[in-house]
Amino acid sequence: LILLPRDKIGSFTALTIGALIFLSTAFGDTIPNLRHIWLSREIVQVADSVAPCMKKQIISVGYHEPSLVFLAGTDTILAPDGAAAAKALKQNTCRVAVIDGHDKKPFLAAFDGVTQKPQAAAKVGGLNSGHGAEALLTLYRMPPK
């Protein structure tokens, strides 16, 4: 049984305090720690850990959220397709390619006949807020020489 004061001001004060506690918990701790909805943040963190060089650059295909560019830097390459991402990765092996499932085959096909092929370094999954759908992205890097 919840006992609220019977007068309007007392009830309003109790509800306001309860709302402040709820909102501070939800927006201060719970929501920021939901990794599933912060896909760009997770991509950047994983790219930092798998990048073959100290200064990394991200190439993204299929995931073109502004938050990725904001978090990864304005030098982030938003490639139009897998072949363009492969070309950019061949040009600079310090880059990390973030490839969605639709562009995976064209990306890998661009390395046919090449001795140095990219390695799948990690997978990141979550909500693509721009499309409102689940996304499973693979991060690729070139093997060390």
PDB file of C-alpha atoms in Angstrom:
ATOM      1  CA  LEU A   1       0.000   0.000   0.000  1.00  0.00           C
ATOM      2  CA  ILE A   2       1.494   3.326  -1.071  1.00  0.00           C
ATOM      3  CA  LEU A   3       0.651   6.212   1.164  1.00  0.00           C
ATOM      4  CA  LEU A   4       0.643   9.625  -0.461  1.00  0.00           C
ATOM      5  CA  PRO A   5      -0.225  12.792   1.342  1.00  0.00           C
ATOM      6  CA  ARG A   6      -3.872  13.709   0.977  1.00  0.00           C
ATOM      7  CA  ASP A   7      -3.321  17.374   0.182  1.00  0.00           C
ATOM      8  CA  LYS A   8      -2.506  18.496  -3.376  1.00  0.00           C
ATOM      9  CA  ILE A   9       0.845  20.134  -2.624  1.00  0.00           C
ATOM     10  CA  GLY A  10       2.101  17.145  -0.640  1.00  0.00           C
ATOM     11  CA  SER A  11       1.020  14.722  -3.375  1.00  0.00           C
ATOM     12  CA  PHE A  12       2.613  16.869  -6.073  1.00  0.00           C
ATOM     13  CA  THR A  13       5.874  17.063  -4.092  1.00  0.00           C
ATOM     14  CA  ALA A  14       5.969  13.290  -3.561  1.00  0.00           C
ATOM     15  CA  LEU A  15       5.269  12.586  -7.255  1.00  0.00           C
ATOM     16  CA  THR A  16       7.883  15.140  -8.345  1.00  0.00           C
ATOM     17  CA  ILE A  17      10.547  13.555  -6.143  1.00  0.00           C
ATOM     18  CA  GLY A  18       9.617  10.104  -7.460  1.00  0.00           C
ATOM     19  CA  ALA A  19       9.789  11.319 -11.067  1.00  0.00           C
ATOM     20  CA  LEU A  20      13.197  12.925 -10.496  1.00  0.00           C
ATOM     21  CA  ILE A  21      14.573   9.695  -9.030  1.00  0.00           C
ATOM     22  CA  PHE A  22      13.179   7.678 -11.948  1.00  0.00           C
ATOM     23  CA  LEU A  23      14.441  10.078 -14.629  1.00  0.00           C
ATOM     24  CA  SER A  24      17.909  10.444 -13.118  1.00  0.00           C
ATOM     25  CA  THR A  25      18.272   6.671 -12.943  1.00  0.00           C
ATOM     26  CA  ALA A  26      16.892   6.063 -16.436  1.00  0.00           C
ATOM     27  CA  PHE A  27      18.764   8.822 -18.272  1.00  0.00           C
ATOM     28  CA  GLY A  28      21.831   8.972 -16.046  1.00  0.00           C
ATOM     29  CA  ASP A  29      22.701   5.295 -15.854  1.00  0.00           C
ATOM     30  CA  THR A  30      20.399   2.793 -17.552  1.00  0.00           C
ATOM     31  CA  ILE A  31      19.934   4.233 -21.060  1.00  0.00           C
ATOM     32  CA  PRO A  32      23.574   5.332 -21.595  1.00  0.00           C
ATOM     33  CA  ASN A  33      24.737   1.815 -20.690  1.00  0.00           C
ATOM     34  CA  LEU A  34      22.503   0.045 -23.200  1.00  0.00           C
ATOM     35  CA  ARG A  35      25.199  -0.979 -25.678  1.00  0.00           C
ATOM     36  CA  HIS A  36      22.625  -2.440 -28.046  1.00  0.00           C
ATOM     37  CA  ILE A  37      21.236   0.966 -29.016  1.00  0.00           C
ATOM     38  CA  TRP A  38      24.566   2.826 -29.190  1.00  0.00           C
ATOM     39  CA  LEU A  39      25.935   1.019 -32.230  1.00  0.00           C
ATOM     40  CA  SER A  40      28.235   3.831 -33.397  1.00  0.00           C
ATOM     41  CA  ARG A  41      29.921   4.021 -29.998  1.00  0.00           C
ATOM     42  CA  GLU A  42      30.526   0.284 -29.985  1.00  0.00           C
ATOM     43  CA  ILE A  43      31.897   0.348 -33.562  1.00  0.00           C
ATOM     44  CA  VAL A  44      34.441   3.012 -32.626  1.00  0.00           C
ATOM     45  CA  GLN A  45      35.479   1.187 -29.447  1.00  0.00           C
ATOM     46  CA  VAL A  46      35.931  -2.121 -31.261  1.00  0.00           C
ATOM     47  CA  ALA A  47      37.740  -0.429 -34.172  1.00  0.00           C
ATOM     48  CA  ASP A  48      40.156   1.136 -31.676  1.00  0.00           C
ATOM     49  CA  SER A  49      40.949  -2.295 -30.264  1.00  0.00           C
ATOM     50  CA  VAL A  50      41.425  -4.093 -33.607  1.00  0.00           C
ATOM     51  CA  ALA A  51      43.063  -1.339 -35.678  1.00  0.00           C
ATOM     52  CA  PRO A  52      46.460  -2.443 -36.996  1.00  0.00           C
ATOM     53  CA  CYS A  53      47.976   1.048 -36.519  1.00  0.00           C
ATOM     54  CA  MET A  54      47.922   3.699 -33.823  1.00  0.00           C
ATOM     55  CA  LYS A  55      46.126   6.151 -36.098  1.00  0.00           C
ATOM     56  CA  LYS A  56      43.115   4.370 -37.483  1.00  0.00           C
ATOM     57  CA  GLN A  57      40.490   5.426 -39.981  1.00  0.00           C
ATOM     58  CA  ILE A  58      37.095   3.791 -40.405  1.00  0.00           C
ATOM     59  CA  ILE A  59      35.527   2.880 -43.735  1.00  0.00           C
ATOM     60  CA  SER A  60      31.832   2.103 -43.398  1.00  0.00           C
ATOM     61  CA  VAL A  61      29.499   0.449 -45.893  1.00  0.00           C
ATOM     62  CA  GLY A  62      25.804   0.097 -45.181  1.00  0.00           C
ATOM     63  CA  TYR A  63      25.979   1.934 -41.857  1.00  0.00           C
ATOM     64  CA  HIS A  64      26.069   5.664 -42.562  1.00  0.00           C
ATOM     65  CA  GLU A  65      24.890   7.195 -39.303  1.00  0.00           C
ATOM     66  CA  PRO A  66      26.005  10.763 -38.491  1.00  0.00           C
ATOM     67  CA  SER A  67      26.899   9.588 -34.983  1.00  0.00           C
ATOM     68  CA  LEU A  68      29.592   7.326 -36.457  1.00  0.00           C
ATOM     69  CA  VAL A  69      31.253  10.270 -38.199  1.00  0.00           C
ATOM     70  CA  PHE A  70      30.905  12.366 -35.046  1.00  0.00           C
ATOM     71  CA  LEU A  71      32.526   9.710 -32.847  1.00  0.00           C
ATOM     72  CA  ALA A  72      35.115   8.344 -35.294  1.00  0.00           C
ATOM     73  CA  GLY A  73      36.129  11.658 -36.851  1.00  0.00           C
ATOM     74  CA  THR A  74      35.428  13.579 -40.003  1.00  0.00           C
ATOM     75  CA  ASP A  75      37.966  11.505 -41.921  1.00  0.00           C
ATOM     76  CA  THR A  76      35.580   8.536 -41.709  1.00  0.00           C
ATOM     77  CA  ILE A  77      34.869   7.164 -45.180  1.00  0.00           C
ATOM     78  CA  LEU A  78      31.228   6.372 -45.935  1.00  0.00           C
ATOM     79  CA  ALA A  79      31.709   4.129 -48.942  1.00  0.00           C
ATOM     80  CA  PRO A  80      28.807   3.577 -51.356  1.00  0.00           C
ATOM     81  CA  ASP A  81      29.437  -0.169 -51.761  1.00  0.00           C
ATOM     82  CA  GLY A  82      31.718  -3.053 -50.862  1.00  0.00           C
ATOM     83  CA  ALA A  83      34.004  -2.593 -53.864  1.00  0.00           C
ATOM     84  CA  ALA A  84      34.692   1.045 -52.934  1.00  0.00           C
ATOM     85  CA  ALA A  85      35.435   0.008 -49.348  1.00  0.00           C
ATOM     86  CA  ALA A  86      37.855  -2.664 -50.586  1.00  0.00           C
ATOM     87  CA  LYS A  87      39.642  -0.108 -52.753  1.00  0.00           C
ATOM     88  CA  ALA A  88      39.991   2.273 -49.792  1.00  0.00           C
ATOM     89  CA  LEU A  89      41.299  -0.520 -47.551  1.00  0.00           C
ATOM     90  CA  LYS A  90      43.879  -1.550 -50.173  1.00  0.00           C
ATOM     91  CA  GLN A  91      45.099   2.065 -50.367  1.00  0.00           C
ATOM     92  CA  ASN A  92      45.733   2.330 -46.619  1.00  0.00           C
ATOM     93  CA  THR A  93      46.145  -0.810 -44.514  1.00  0.00           C
ATOM     94  CA  CYS A  94      45.752   1.195 -41.274  1.00  0.00           C
ATOM     95  CA  ARG A  95      42.050   1.520 -42.022  1.00  0.00           C
ATOM     96  CA  VAL A  96      39.317  -0.640 -40.523  1.00  0.00           C
ATOM     97  CA  ALA A  97      36.375  -1.539 -42.773  1.00  0.00           C
ATOM     98  CA  VAL A  98      32.901  -1.862 -41.243  1.00  0.00           C
ATOM     99  CA  ILE A  99      30.813  -3.983 -43.613  1.00  0.00           C
ATOM    100  CA  ASP A 100      27.147  -4.922 -43.344  1.00  0.00           C
ATOM    101  CA  GLY A 101      25.804  -8.251 -44.538  1.00  0.00           C
ATOM    102  CA  HIS A 102      24.528  -6.931 -47.882  1.00  0.00           C
ATOM    103  CA  ASP A 103      27.932  -5.633 -48.963  1.00  0.00           C
ATOM    104  CA  LYS A 104      30.077  -8.471 -47.633  1.00  0.00           C
ATOM    105  CA  LYS A 105      30.274 -10.500 -50.868  1.00  0.00           C
ATOM    106  CA  PRO A 106      31.240  -7.567 -53.144  1.00  0.00           C
ATOM    107  CA  PHE A 107      33.780  -6.428 -50.540  1.00  0.00           C
ATOM    108  CA  LEU A 108      35.458  -9.837 -50.325  1.00  0.00           C
ATOM    109  CA  ALA A 109      35.193 -10.412 -54.093  1.00  0.00           C
ATOM    110  CA  ALA A 110      37.305  -7.296 -54.653  1.00  0.00           C
ATOM    111  CA  PHE A 111      40.208  -9.170 -53.036  1.00  0.00           C
ATOM    112  CA  ASP A 112      40.039 -12.169 -55.406  1.00  0.00           C
ATOM    113  CA  GLY A 113      43.450 -12.805 -56.920  1.00  0.00           C
ATOM    114  CA  VAL A 114      45.224 -10.687 -54.288  1.00  0.00           C
ATOM    115  CA  THR A 115      47.633 -12.330 -51.855  1.00  0.00           C
ATOM    116  CA  GLN A 116      46.814  -9.998 -48.956  1.00  0.00           C
ATOM    117  CA  LYS A 117      43.173 -10.529 -47.984  1.00  0.00           C
ATOM    118  CA  PRO A 118      41.336  -8.759 -45.160  1.00  0.00           C
ATOM    119  CA  GLN A 119      40.700 -10.570 -41.890  1.00  0.00           C
ATOM    120  CA  ALA A 120      37.406 -10.434 -40.024  1.00  0.00           C
ATOM    121  CA  ALA A 121      38.535  -8.889 -36.737  1.00  0.00           C
ATOM    122  CA  ALA A 122      35.219  -8.519 -34.894  1.00  0.00           C
ATOM    123  CA  LYS A 123      31.439  -8.413 -35.210  1.00  0.00           C
ATOM    124  CA  VAL A 124      29.199  -5.711 -33.801  1.00  0.00           C
ATOM    125  CA  GLY A 125      25.446  -5.997 -33.593  1.00  0.00           C
ATOM    126  CA  GLY A 126      22.740  -3.628 -32.530  1.00  0.00           C
ATOM    127  CA  LEU A 127      19.987  -1.306 -33.599  1.00  0.00           C
ATOM    128  CA  ASN A 128      20.589   0.808 -36.690  1.00  0.00           C
ATOM    129  CA  SER A 129      18.539   3.757 -35.529  1.00  0.00           C
ATOM    130  CA  GLY A 130      18.528   5.346 -38.993  1.00  0.00           C
ATOM    131  CA  HIS A 131      16.762   2.345 -40.510  1.00  0.00           C
ATOM    132  CA  GLY A 132      14.996   1.155 -37.360  1.00  0.00           C
ATOM    133  CA  ALA A 133      16.251  -2.387 -37.884  1.00  0.00           C
ATOM    134  CA  GLU A 134      18.820  -4.732 -36.422  1.00  0.00           C
ATOM    135  CA  ALA A 135      22.295  -4.533 -37.914  1.00  0.00           C
ATOM    136  CA  LEU A 136      25.134  -7.046 -37.801  1.00  0.00           C
ATOM    137  CA  LEU A 137      28.384  -5.490 -38.948  1.00  0.00           C
ATOM    138  CA  THR A 138      31.759  -7.140 -39.458  1.00  0.00           C
ATOM    139  CA  LEU A 139      34.964  -5.200 -38.921  1.00  0.00           C
ATOM    140  CA  TYR A 140      37.791  -6.119 -41.289  1.00  0.00           C
ATOM    141  CA  ARG A 141      41.451  -5.206 -41.210  1.00  0.00           C
ATOM    142  CA  MET A 142      44.421  -6.107 -43.304  1.00  0.00           C
ATOM    143  CA  PRO A 143      46.804  -8.682 -41.789  1.00  0.00           C
ATOM    144  CA  PRO A 144      50.106  -7.423 -40.429  1.00  0.00           C
ATOM    145  CA  LYS A 145      52.981  -7.656 -42.894  1.00  0.00           C
TER     146      LYS A 145
END
